[in-house]
Coordinates of N, CA and C in Angstrom, one line a residue:
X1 N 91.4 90.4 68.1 CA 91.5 91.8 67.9 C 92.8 92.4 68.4
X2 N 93.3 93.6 67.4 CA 94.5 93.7 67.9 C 94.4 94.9 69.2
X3 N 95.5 94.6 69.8 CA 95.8 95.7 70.9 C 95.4 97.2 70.4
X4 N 95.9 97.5 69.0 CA 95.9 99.0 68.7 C 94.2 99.4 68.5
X5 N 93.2 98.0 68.2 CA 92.2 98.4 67.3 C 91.3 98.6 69.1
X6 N 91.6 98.0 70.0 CA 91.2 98.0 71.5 C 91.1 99.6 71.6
X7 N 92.6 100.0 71.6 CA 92.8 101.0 72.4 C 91.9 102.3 71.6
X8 N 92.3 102.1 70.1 CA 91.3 103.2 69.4 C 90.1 102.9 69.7
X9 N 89.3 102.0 69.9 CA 87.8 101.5 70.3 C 87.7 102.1 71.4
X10 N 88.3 102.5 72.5 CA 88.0 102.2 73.8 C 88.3 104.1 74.0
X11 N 89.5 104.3 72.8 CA 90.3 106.3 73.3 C 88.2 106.6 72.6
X12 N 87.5 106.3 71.6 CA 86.9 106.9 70.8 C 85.2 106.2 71.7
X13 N 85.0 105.4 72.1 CA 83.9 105.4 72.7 C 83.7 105.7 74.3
X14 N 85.0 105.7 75.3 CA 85.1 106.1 76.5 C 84.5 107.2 76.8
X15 N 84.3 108.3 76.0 CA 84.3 109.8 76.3 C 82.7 110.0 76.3
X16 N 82.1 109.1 75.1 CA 80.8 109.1 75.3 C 80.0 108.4 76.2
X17 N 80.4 107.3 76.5 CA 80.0 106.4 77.8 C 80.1 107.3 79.1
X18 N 81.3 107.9 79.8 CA 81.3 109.0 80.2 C 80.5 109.8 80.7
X19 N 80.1 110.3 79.1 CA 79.1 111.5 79.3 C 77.8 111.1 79.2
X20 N 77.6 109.9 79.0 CA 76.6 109.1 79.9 C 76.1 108.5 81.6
X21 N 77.1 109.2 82.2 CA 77.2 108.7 83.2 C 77.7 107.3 84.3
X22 N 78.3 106.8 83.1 CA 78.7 105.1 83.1 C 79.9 105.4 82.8
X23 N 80.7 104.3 83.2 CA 82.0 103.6 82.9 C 81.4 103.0 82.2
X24 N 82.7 102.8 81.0 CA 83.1 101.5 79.8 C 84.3 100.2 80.9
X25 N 83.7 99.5 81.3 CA 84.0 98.8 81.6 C 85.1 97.4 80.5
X26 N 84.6 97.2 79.7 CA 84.9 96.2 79.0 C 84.5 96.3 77.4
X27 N 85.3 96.0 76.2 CA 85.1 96.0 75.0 C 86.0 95.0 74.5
X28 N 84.8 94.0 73.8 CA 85.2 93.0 72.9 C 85.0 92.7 71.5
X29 N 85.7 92.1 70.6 CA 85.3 92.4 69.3 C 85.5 90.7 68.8
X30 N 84.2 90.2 68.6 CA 84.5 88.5 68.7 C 83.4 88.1 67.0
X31 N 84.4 87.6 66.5 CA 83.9 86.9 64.8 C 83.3 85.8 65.3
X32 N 82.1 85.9 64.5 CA 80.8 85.0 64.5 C 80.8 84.7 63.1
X33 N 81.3 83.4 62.2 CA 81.3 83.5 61.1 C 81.6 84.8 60.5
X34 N 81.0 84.9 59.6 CA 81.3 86.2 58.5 C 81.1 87.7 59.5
X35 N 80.1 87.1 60.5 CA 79.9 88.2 61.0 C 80.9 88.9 62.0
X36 N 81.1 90.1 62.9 CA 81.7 90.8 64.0 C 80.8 91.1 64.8
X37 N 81.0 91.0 66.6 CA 80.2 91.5 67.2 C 81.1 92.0 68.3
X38 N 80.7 93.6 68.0 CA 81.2 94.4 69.0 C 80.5 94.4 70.5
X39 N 80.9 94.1 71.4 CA 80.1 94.0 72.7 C 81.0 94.9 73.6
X40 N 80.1 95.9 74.3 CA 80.5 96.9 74.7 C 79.6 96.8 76.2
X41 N 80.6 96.7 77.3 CA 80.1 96.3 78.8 C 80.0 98.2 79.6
X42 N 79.0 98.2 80.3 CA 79.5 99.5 80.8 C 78.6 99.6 82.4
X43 N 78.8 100.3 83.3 CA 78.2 100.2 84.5 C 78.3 101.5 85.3
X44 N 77.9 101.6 86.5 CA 78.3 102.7 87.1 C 78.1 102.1 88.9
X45 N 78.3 103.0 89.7 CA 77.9 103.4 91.2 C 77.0 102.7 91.4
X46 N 75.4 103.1 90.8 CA 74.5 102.9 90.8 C 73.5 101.7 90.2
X47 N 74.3 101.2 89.0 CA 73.7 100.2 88.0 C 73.8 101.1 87.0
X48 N 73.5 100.4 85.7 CA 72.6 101.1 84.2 C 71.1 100.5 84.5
X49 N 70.4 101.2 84.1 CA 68.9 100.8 83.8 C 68.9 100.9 82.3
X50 N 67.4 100.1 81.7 CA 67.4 100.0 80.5 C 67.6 101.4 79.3
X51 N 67.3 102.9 79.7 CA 67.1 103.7 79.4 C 68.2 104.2 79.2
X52 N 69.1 103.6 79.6 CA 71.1 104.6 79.8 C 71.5 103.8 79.2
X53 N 71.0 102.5 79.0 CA 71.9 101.3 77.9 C 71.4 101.5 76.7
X54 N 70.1 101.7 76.4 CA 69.4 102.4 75.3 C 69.8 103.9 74.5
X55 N 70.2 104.9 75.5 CA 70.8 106.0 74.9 C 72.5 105.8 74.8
X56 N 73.2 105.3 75.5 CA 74.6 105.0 75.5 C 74.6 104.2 74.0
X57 N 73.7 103.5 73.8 CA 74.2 102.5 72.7 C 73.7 103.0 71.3
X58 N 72.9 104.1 71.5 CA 72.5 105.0 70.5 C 73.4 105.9 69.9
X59 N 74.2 106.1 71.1 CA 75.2 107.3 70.8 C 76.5 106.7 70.6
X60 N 76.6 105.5 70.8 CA 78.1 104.9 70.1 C 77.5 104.2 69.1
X61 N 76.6 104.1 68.7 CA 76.3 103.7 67.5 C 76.5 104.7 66.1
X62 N 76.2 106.0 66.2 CA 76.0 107.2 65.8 C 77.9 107.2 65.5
X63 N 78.5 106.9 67.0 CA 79.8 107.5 66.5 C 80.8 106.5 65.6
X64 N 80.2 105.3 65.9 CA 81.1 104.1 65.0 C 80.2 104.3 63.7
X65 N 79.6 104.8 63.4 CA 79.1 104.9 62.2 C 79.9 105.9 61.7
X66 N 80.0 107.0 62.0 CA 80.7 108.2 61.4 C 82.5 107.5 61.5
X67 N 83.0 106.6 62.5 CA 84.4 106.3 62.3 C 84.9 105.3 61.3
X68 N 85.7 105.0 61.4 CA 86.1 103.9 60.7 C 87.0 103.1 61.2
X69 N 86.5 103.1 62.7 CA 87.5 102.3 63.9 C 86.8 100.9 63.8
X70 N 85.8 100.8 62.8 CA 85.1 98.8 63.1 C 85.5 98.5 61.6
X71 N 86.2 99.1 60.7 CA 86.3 98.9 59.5 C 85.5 99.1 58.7
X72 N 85.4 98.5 57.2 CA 84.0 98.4 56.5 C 83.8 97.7 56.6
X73 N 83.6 96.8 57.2 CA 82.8 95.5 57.0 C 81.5 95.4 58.1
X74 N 80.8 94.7 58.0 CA 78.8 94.9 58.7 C 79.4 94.3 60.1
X75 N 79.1 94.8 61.0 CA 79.1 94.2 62.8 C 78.2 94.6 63.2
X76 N 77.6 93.6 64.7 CA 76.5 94.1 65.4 C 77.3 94.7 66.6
X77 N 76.6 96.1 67.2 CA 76.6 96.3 68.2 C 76.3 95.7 69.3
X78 N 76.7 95.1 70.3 CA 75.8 94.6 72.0 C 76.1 95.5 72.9
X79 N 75.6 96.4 73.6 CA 75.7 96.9 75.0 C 75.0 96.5 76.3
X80 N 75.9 95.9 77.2 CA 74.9 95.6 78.6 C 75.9 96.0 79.3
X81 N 74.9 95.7 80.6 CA 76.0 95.2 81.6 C 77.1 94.3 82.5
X82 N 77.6 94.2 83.6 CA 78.6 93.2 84.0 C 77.1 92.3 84.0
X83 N 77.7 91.1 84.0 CA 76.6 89.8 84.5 C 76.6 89.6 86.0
X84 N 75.7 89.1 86.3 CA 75.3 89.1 87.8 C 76.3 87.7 88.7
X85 N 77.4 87.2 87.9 CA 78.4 86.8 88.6 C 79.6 87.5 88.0
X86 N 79.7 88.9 88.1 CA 80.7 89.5 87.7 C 82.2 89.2 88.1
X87 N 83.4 89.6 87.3 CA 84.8 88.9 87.8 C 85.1 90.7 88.4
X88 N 85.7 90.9 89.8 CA 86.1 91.7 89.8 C 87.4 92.2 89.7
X89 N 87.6 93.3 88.8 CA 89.1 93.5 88.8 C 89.6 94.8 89.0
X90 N 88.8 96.0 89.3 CA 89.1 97.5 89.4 C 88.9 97.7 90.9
X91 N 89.3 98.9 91.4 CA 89.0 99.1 93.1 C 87.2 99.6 93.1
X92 N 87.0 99.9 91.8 CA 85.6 100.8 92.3 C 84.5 99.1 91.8
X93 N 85.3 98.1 91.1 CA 84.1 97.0 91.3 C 84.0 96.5 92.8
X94 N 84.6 96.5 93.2 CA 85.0 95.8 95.0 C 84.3 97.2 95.8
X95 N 84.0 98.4 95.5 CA 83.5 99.1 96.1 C 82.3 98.9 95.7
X96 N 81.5 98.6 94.1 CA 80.4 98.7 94.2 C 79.8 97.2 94.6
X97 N 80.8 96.1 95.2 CA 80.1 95.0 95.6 C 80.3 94.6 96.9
X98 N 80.2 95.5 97.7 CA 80.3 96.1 99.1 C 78.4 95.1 99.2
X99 N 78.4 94.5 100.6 CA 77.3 93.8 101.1 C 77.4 92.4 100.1
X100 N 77.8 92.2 99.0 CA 78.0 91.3 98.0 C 78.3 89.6 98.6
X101 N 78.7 88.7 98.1 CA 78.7 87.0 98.9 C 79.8 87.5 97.4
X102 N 81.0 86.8 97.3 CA 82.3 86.9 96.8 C 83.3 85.5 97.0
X103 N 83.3 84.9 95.7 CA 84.5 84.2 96.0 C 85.6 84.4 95.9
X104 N 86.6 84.3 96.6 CA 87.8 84.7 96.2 C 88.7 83.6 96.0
X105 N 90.1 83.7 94.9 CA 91.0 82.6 94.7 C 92.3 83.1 95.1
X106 N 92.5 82.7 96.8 CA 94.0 82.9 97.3 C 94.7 82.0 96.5
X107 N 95.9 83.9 96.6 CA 97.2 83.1 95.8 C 97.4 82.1 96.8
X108 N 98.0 81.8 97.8 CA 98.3 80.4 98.3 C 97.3 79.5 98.2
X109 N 96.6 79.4 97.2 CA 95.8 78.4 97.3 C 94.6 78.1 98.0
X110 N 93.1 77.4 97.2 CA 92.4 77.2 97.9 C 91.4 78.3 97.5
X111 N 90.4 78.5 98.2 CA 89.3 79.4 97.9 C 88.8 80.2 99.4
X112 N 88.1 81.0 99.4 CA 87.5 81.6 100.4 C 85.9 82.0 99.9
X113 N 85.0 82.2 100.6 CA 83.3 82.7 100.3 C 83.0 83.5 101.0
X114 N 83.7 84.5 101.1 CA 83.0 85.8 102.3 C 82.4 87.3 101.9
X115 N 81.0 87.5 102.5 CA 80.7 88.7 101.9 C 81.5 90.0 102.2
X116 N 81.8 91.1 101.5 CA 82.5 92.3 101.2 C 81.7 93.3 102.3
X117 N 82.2 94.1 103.7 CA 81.8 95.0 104.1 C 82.4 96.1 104.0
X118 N 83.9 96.2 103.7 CA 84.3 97.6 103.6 C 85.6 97.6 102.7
X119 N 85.8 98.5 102.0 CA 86.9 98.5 101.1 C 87.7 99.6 101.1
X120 N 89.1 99.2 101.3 CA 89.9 100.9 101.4 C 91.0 101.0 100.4
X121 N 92.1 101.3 100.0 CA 92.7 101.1 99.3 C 94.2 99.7 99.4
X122 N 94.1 99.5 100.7 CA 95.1 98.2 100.7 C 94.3 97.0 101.1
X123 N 92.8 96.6 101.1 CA 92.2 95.4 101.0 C 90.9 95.8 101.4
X124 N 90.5 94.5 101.9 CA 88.5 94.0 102.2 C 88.6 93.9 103.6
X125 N 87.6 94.3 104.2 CA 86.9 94.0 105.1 C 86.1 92.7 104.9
X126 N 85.8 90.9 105.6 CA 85.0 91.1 104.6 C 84.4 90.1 106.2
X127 N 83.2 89.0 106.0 CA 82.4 88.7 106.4 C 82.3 87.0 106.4
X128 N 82.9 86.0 106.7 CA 83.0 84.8 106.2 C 81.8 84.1 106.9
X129 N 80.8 83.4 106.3 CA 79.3 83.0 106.8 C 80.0 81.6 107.8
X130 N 79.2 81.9 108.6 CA 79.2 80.2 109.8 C 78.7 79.5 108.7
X131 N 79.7 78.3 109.8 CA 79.0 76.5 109.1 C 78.0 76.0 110.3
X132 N 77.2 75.6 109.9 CA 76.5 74.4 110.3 C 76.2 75.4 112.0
X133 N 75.4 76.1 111.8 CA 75.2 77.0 113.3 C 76.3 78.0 113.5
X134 N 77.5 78.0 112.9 CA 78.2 79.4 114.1 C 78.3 80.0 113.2
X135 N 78.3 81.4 113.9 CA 78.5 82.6 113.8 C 79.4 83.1 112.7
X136 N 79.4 83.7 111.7 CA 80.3 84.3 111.1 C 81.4 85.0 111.6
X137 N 82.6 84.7 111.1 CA 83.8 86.0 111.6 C 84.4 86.7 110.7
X138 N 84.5 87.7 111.2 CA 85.0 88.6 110.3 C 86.6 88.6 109.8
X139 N 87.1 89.0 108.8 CA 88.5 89.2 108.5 C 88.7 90.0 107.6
X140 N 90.2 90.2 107.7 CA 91.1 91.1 106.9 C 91.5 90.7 105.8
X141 N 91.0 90.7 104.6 CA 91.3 90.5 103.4 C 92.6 91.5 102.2
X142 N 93.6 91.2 102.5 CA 94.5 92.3 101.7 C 94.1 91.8 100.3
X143 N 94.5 93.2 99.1 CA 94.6 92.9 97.6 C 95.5 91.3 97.4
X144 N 96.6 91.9 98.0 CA 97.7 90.9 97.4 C 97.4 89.1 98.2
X145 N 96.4 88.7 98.6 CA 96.1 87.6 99.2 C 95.3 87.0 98.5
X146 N 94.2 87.9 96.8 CA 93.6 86.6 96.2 C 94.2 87.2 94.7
X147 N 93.9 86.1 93.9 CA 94.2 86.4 92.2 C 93.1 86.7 91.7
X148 N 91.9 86.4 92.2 CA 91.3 86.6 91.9 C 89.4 86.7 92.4
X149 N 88.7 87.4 91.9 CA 87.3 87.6 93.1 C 86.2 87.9 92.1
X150 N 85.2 86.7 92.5 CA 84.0 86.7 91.3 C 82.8 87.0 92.3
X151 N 82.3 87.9 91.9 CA 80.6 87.8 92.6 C 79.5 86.4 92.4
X152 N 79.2 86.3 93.5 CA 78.4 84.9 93.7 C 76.6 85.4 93.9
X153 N 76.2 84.5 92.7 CA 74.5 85.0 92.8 C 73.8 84.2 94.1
X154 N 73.3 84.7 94.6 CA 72.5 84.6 96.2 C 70.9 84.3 95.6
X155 N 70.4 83.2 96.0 CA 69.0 83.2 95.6 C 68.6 83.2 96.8
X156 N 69.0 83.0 97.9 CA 67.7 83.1 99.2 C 68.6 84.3 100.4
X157 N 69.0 84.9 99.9 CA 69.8 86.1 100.7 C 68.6 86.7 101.2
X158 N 68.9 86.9 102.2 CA 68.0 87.9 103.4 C 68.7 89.1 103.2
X159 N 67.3 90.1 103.3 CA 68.2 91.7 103.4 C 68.1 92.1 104.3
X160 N 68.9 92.5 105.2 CA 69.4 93.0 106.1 C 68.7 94.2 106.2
X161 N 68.0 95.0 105.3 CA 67.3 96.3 106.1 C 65.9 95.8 106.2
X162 N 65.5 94.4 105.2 CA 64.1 93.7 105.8 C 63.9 92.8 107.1
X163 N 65.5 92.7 107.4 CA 65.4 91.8 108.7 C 65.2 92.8 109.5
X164 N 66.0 93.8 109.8 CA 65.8 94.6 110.6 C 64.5 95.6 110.9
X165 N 63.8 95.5 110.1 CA 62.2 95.7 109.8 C 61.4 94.9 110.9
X166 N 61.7 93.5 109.9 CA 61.1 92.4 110.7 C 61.0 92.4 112.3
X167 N 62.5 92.9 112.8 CA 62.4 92.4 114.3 C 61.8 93.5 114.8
X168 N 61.8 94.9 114.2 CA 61.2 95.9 115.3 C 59.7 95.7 115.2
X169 N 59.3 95.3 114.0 CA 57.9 94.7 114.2 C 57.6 94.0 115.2
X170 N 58.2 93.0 115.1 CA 58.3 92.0 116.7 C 58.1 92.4 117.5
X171 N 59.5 93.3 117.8 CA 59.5 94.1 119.2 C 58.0 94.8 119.8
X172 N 57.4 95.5 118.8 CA 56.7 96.5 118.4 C 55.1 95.5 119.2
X173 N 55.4 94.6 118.4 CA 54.0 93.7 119.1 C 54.3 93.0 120.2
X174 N 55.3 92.4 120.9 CA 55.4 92.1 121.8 C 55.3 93.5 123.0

């Protein structure tokens, strides 16, 4: 896809994503055989639920119909969201993956696994988990220290406002 056909895709459906309440996060235009498939990523603060991905994709449907920014030829629409190991690359994805488990790839090399507590405009706060019994410590994560930072899916994550349930329960019966 060329640069120019991006930027017209993105000046002509941005405004409506928008005014849906979402960021347009990402737009891709990838040949499947004869076919095109427009896949159109979008998110917010909050998440999309199915109902905002359903009218969002109704209403850039409507508008790529009336343009002639996909050409004439037949494409499918896809709208979702980031995937649940998202790559992050804006300041507001690192804000909305605040509490998150995060790998990061220092430029000097090597990797790091620390969850994200606080984000400001010159780096992370973040949270690096103990090995084998100790304690987690905390650090200072600047922008300019990774190339890059993918969200890591957690299958046995404890939540922190059900732990803290748990123990006043405890308390509570002791």
């Amino acid at each position: 896809m060329s640069t120019t056909q991006s930027e017209r895709l993105r000046e002509l459906l941005e405004p409506l994503v928008t005014s849906q309440g979402l960021d347009l996060e990402e737009i891709a235009v990838d040949s499947v055989g004869r076919k095109r498939v427009l896949r159109v990523v979008v998110d917010s603060d909050t998440g999309a639920d199915l109902d905002q991905i359903a009218d969002v994709s109704r209403a850039l449907s409507a508008k790529l119909d009336e343009s002639d920014a996909m050409g004439a030829g037949e494409y499918t629409l896809e709208v979702g969201t980031p995937g649940a190991e998202r790559l992050l690359k804006e300041h507001r994805h690192y804000v909305r993956a605040v509490g998150r488990l995060v790998k990061f790839q220092l430029t000097e090399g090597g990797e790091l696994v620390a969850r994200i507590l606080n984000v400001d405009d010159e780096g992370l706060d973040v949270e690096v988990p103990g090995v084998k019994g100790r304690k987690a410590t905390a650090r200072r994560l600047a922008f300019s220290e990774f190339d890059k930072a993918r969200v890591q899916v957690e299958f046995s994550r404890k939540d922190s406002k059900n732990e803290n349930e748990q123990e006043n329960e405890q308390e509570e019966e002791a």
